[in-house]
Amino acid sequence: MPSKTALIPTTDGQADAFAAFPDHRGRHPGVLLYPDAFGIRPVLRELARELAGHGYYVLVPNFFHRHGPAPVVELPEHIGEEARPELVARLMPLIKAHTTERVLSDADAYLRFLTTQPEVSAGPVAVIGYCIGGLLAVRTAAAHPGQVAAVAGFHGPVGADGPDRRRLLSRLTAQVHLGHAETDMTPETLGELNRELDAAGVDYTSEIYPGTVHGFTMSDTDAFNPSALRLHWERLLPLLGRTLSND
């Protein structure tokens, strides 16, 4: 599967990124894939390559680029529970510094880069994200309603509770899938979120994946759940197939 590294011009310097795309000629629908907070690493490249194998050009940006190239913190080969607290503590200041203004400015740059690649077809794109990347995906889709046709978030926040989240959801025109971990979302909070999605008129599916903890798609962590990763593909690929035209 062809892949490359790239530098994306942003208002605050260049963002390093990874791209994967099909190995046959032609142009393909674009997908912007936001990683989790641990960033671009082998498991994210593997996810991007697998998705590219289904006919998509997949761009994975380092959204912490202001703090250096990925990985911005040194990561073990396997992120076990004993290592996670220290890593999260080091990443939390970066997460807090990644304001909504920065998210939206970067999203403009990422989409501009993605849609001008010679391998990317004209037409709408999809945005997907994992962990904090799920929130970035939703914010990006809400800010680009005419361009983003599908958005998916897995084991990630959807936005702040209350009026801010309702305003965010009200701007979504994309079809949406949200796959939540059992440890992130109770049935009661899921019901509240889904009622807000209904009130906003969003075309969506939103569900708790059984037997999961936060981070269930990431095979380099203790949270990994193979059956939940399969369910993630079973939800994601039809969503992209419905919303993106594949040349």
Coordinates of C-alpha atoms in Angstrom, one line a residue:
M1 CA 0.0 0.0 0.0
P2 CA 1.6 3.3 -1.1
S3 CA 2.3 5.8 1.7
K4 CA 4.3 8.9 2.3
T5 CA 5.1 11.5 4.9
A6 CA 4.1 15.1 4.3
L7 CA 4.4 18.6 5.7
I8 CA 1.2 20.6 5.8
P9 CA 1.5 24.4 5.9
T10 CA -0.6 25.9 8.7
T11 CA -0.8 29.4 10.3
D12 CA 1.6 28.2 13.0
G13 CA 4.2 26.5 10.9
Q14 CA 4.2 23.1 9.2
A15 CA 2.3 20.0 10.5
D16 CA 3.9 16.7 9.9
A17 CA 1.5 14.0 8.6
F18 CA 1.3 10.5 7.2
A19 CA -0.7 9.6 4.1
A20 CA -1.8 6.2 2.7
F21 CA -3.7 5.6 -0.5
P22 CA -4.6 2.8 -2.9
D23 CA -1.9 1.2 -5.1
H24 CA -3.9 1.5 -8.3
R25 CA -4.0 4.7 -10.4
G26 CA -6.8 7.1 -10.3
R27 CA -8.3 9.5 -7.8
H28 CA -9.9 8.5 -4.6
P29 CA -12.2 10.0 -2.0
G30 CA -10.3 11.8 0.8
V31 CA -10.5 10.9 4.5
L32 CA -9.0 13.1 7.2
L33 CA -8.1 10.8 10.2
Y34 CA -7.3 12.3 13.5
P35 CA -5.3 10.0 15.8
D36 CA -5.7 9.7 19.5
A37 CA -3.6 11.8 21.9
F38 CA -0.6 9.4 21.6
G39 CA -0.4 10.5 18.0
I40 CA 1.0 9.1 14.8
R41 CA 2.7 5.8 15.4
P42 CA 2.7 2.3 13.9
V43 CA -0.8 1.4 14.9
L44 CA -2.2 4.6 13.3
R45 CA -0.2 4.0 10.1
E46 CA -1.7 0.4 10.1
L47 CA -5.3 1.8 10.4
A48 CA -4.6 4.3 7.7
R49 CA -3.2 1.7 5.3
E50 CA -6.1 -0.7 6.0
L51 CA -8.6 2.1 5.2
A52 CA -6.7 3.0 2.1
G53 CA -7.0 -0.6 1.0
H54 CA -10.8 0.0 0.7
G55 CA -10.2 2.8 -1.8
Y56 CA -9.6 6.0 0.1
Y57 CA -6.8 8.5 0.4
V58 CA -6.2 8.8 4.1
L59 CA -4.4 11.7 5.7
V60 CA -3.2 11.5 9.4
P61 CA -2.0 14.8 10.8
N62 CA 0.1 15.4 13.9
F63 CA -2.3 17.9 15.6
F64 CA 0.3 18.6 18.3
H65 CA 2.7 19.9 15.6
R66 CA 3.3 23.2 17.5
H67 CA 5.2 21.1 20.1
G68 CA 7.4 19.1 17.6
P69 CA 7.1 16.3 15.2
A70 CA 5.3 13.1 16.1
P71 CA 5.6 11.4 18.5
V72 CA 5.8 14.5 20.7
V73 CA 6.4 12.3 23.7
E74 CA 8.5 9.1 23.7
L75 CA 6.2 6.1 23.5
P76 CA 6.8 2.5 24.5
E77 CA 6.2 -0.2 21.9
H78 CA 3.2 -1.2 24.0
I79 CA 1.3 1.4 26.0
G80 CA 0.4 -0.6 29.1
E81 CA -1.7 0.6 32.0
E82 CA 1.4 1.2 34.1
A83 CA 2.7 3.6 31.5
R84 CA -0.5 5.4 30.6
P85 CA -0.9 7.8 33.6
E86 CA 2.6 9.3 33.1
L87 CA 2.1 9.7 29.4
V88 CA -1.4 11.2 29.8
A89 CA 0.0 13.6 32.4
R90 CA 2.7 14.8 29.9
L91 CA 0.1 15.1 27.1
M92 CA -2.6 16.9 29.1
P93 CA -1.0 20.4 28.8
L94 CA -0.8 19.9 25.1
I95 CA -4.4 18.9 24.9
K96 CA -5.4 22.0 26.9
A97 CA -3.3 24.2 24.7
H98 CA -5.1 22.9 21.6
T99 CA -7.9 25.4 21.7
T100 CA -10.9 25.4 19.5
E101 CA -9.4 28.3 17.5
R102 CA -6.3 26.1 16.8
V103 CA -8.4 23.1 16.0
L104 CA -10.4 25.0 13.4
S105 CA -7.4 26.8 11.9
D106 CA -5.6 23.5 11.5
A107 CA -8.7 21.8 10.1
D108 CA -8.8 24.4 7.3
A109 CA -5.1 23.6 6.5
Y110 CA -5.6 19.9 6.6
L111 CA -8.6 19.9 4.4
R112 CA -7.0 22.3 1.9
F113 CA -4.0 20.0 1.7
L114 CA -6.1 16.8 1.4
T115 CA -8.3 18.0 -1.3
T116 CA -5.5 19.4 -3.5
Q117 CA -3.6 16.1 -3.6
P118 CA -3.5 14.7 -7.2
E119 CA -4.7 11.3 -5.9
V120 CA -7.8 12.8 -4.3
S121 CA -11.0 13.0 -6.2
A122 CA -13.3 16.0 -6.3
G123 CA -16.3 15.9 -4.0
P124 CA -17.0 15.5 -0.3
V125 CA -14.6 14.1 2.2
A126 CA -15.0 12.2 5.5
V127 CA -13.4 13.0 8.8
I128 CA -12.8 10.3 11.5
G129 CA -11.1 10.4 14.9
Y130 CA -10.1 8.3 17.8
C131 CA -10.1 9.4 21.5
I132 CA -9.6 13.2 21.5
G133 CA -9.5 13.0 17.7
G134 CA -13.2 12.2 17.7
L135 CA -13.9 15.6 19.1
L136 CA -11.6 17.2 16.5
A137 CA -13.5 15.3 13.8
V138 CA -16.8 16.6 15.0
R139 CA -15.6 20.1 15.2
T140 CA -14.1 19.9 11.8
A141 CA -17.3 18.5 10.3
A142 CA -19.4 21.2 12.0
A143 CA -17.1 23.9 10.6
H144 CA -17.2 22.6 7.0
P145 CA -20.8 21.5 6.4
G146 CA -20.6 21.8 2.7
Q147 CA -17.5 19.7 2.4
V148 CA -17.6 17.0 5.0
A149 CA -20.2 14.3 4.2
A150 CA -19.4 11.8 6.9
V151 CA -17.9 12.0 10.4
A152 CA -17.1 9.1 12.8
G153 CA -15.7 9.2 16.3
F154 CA -14.6 6.2 18.4
H155 CA -14.1 6.2 22.2
G156 CA -13.9 10.0 22.2
P157 CA -15.6 13.0 23.6
V158 CA -18.3 14.7 21.5
G159 CA -17.9 18.1 23.0
A160 CA -18.7 19.9 26.3
D161 CA -22.0 19.2 27.9
G162 CA -24.8 21.7 27.8
P163 CA -25.4 24.5 25.3
D164 CA -21.9 24.4 23.8
R165 CA -22.4 20.8 22.7
R166 CA -25.9 21.5 21.4
R167 CA -24.6 24.4 19.3
L168 CA -21.9 22.2 17.9
L169 CA -24.3 19.4 17.0
S170 CA -26.7 21.8 15.4
R171 CA -24.1 22.7 12.8
L172 CA -23.6 19.1 11.6
T173 CA -24.9 18.2 8.2
A174 CA -22.7 15.1 7.7
Q175 CA -23.9 11.6 8.4
V176 CA -22.4 10.6 11.8
H177 CA -21.4 7.4 13.6
L178 CA -20.2 7.5 17.2
G179 CA -18.8 4.3 18.8
H180 CA -18.5 4.7 22.6
A181 CA -16.7 2.7 25.2
E182 CA -18.6 1.3 28.1
T183 CA -16.2 3.1 30.5
D184 CA -16.8 6.5 28.7
M185 CA -20.6 6.4 28.4
T186 CA -23.4 5.1 30.5
P187 CA -26.7 4.2 29.0
E188 CA -28.2 7.3 30.6
T189 CA -25.6 9.7 29.1
L190 CA -25.9 7.9 25.8
G191 CA -29.6 8.6 25.8
E192 CA -29.0 12.3 26.6
L193 CA -26.5 12.6 23.8
N194 CA -28.7 10.8 21.3
R195 CA -31.7 13.1 22.2
E196 CA -29.5 16.1 21.5
L197 CA -28.5 14.6 18.1
D198 CA -32.2 14.0 17.4
A199 CA -33.1 17.5 18.3
A200 CA -30.3 18.8 16.0
G201 CA -31.7 16.8 13.1
V202 CA -28.5 14.8 12.7
D203 CA -28.5 11.6 10.6
Y204 CA -26.6 9.4 13.0
T205 CA -25.9 6.2 14.7
S206 CA -24.5 6.4 18.3
E207 CA -23.9 3.3 20.4
I208 CA -21.9 1.8 23.2
Y209 CA -19.7 -1.0 22.0
P210 CA -20.1 -4.0 24.3
G211 CA -17.4 -5.0 26.7
T212 CA -15.1 -2.1 25.9
V213 CA -12.9 0.4 27.7
H214 CA -11.5 3.7 26.5
G215 CA -9.1 3.2 23.6
F216 CA -10.5 -0.1 22.4
T217 CA -9.4 0.3 18.8
M218 CA -5.7 0.7 19.6
S219 CA -3.8 -2.6 19.3
D220 CA -0.7 -1.2 21.0
T221 CA -2.6 -0.6 24.3
D222 CA -4.1 -2.7 27.1
A223 CA -7.5 -1.3 26.1
F224 CA -7.5 -3.1 22.8
N225 CA -10.6 -5.2 22.0
P226 CA -10.4 -7.2 18.7
S227 CA -14.1 -7.7 18.4
A228 CA -14.8 -4.0 19.0
L229 CA -12.2 -3.1 16.3
R230 CA -14.1 -5.4 13.9
L231 CA -17.4 -3.7 14.8
H232 CA -15.7 -0.3 14.2
W233 CA -14.9 -1.4 10.6
E234 CA -18.5 -2.8 10.2
R235 CA -19.9 0.6 11.1
L236 CA -17.2 2.8 9.4
L237 CA -16.9 1.3 5.9
P238 CA -20.7 1.4 5.1
L239 CA -20.8 5.0 6.3
L240 CA -18.0 5.9 3.9
G241 CA -19.6 3.9 1.1
R242 CA -22.9 5.7 1.5
T243 CA -21.5 9.2 1.6
L244 CA -18.4 9.3 -0.6
S245 CA -18.2 8.6 -4.3
N246 CA -15.3 6.3 -5.2
D247 CA -13.9 6.7 -8.7

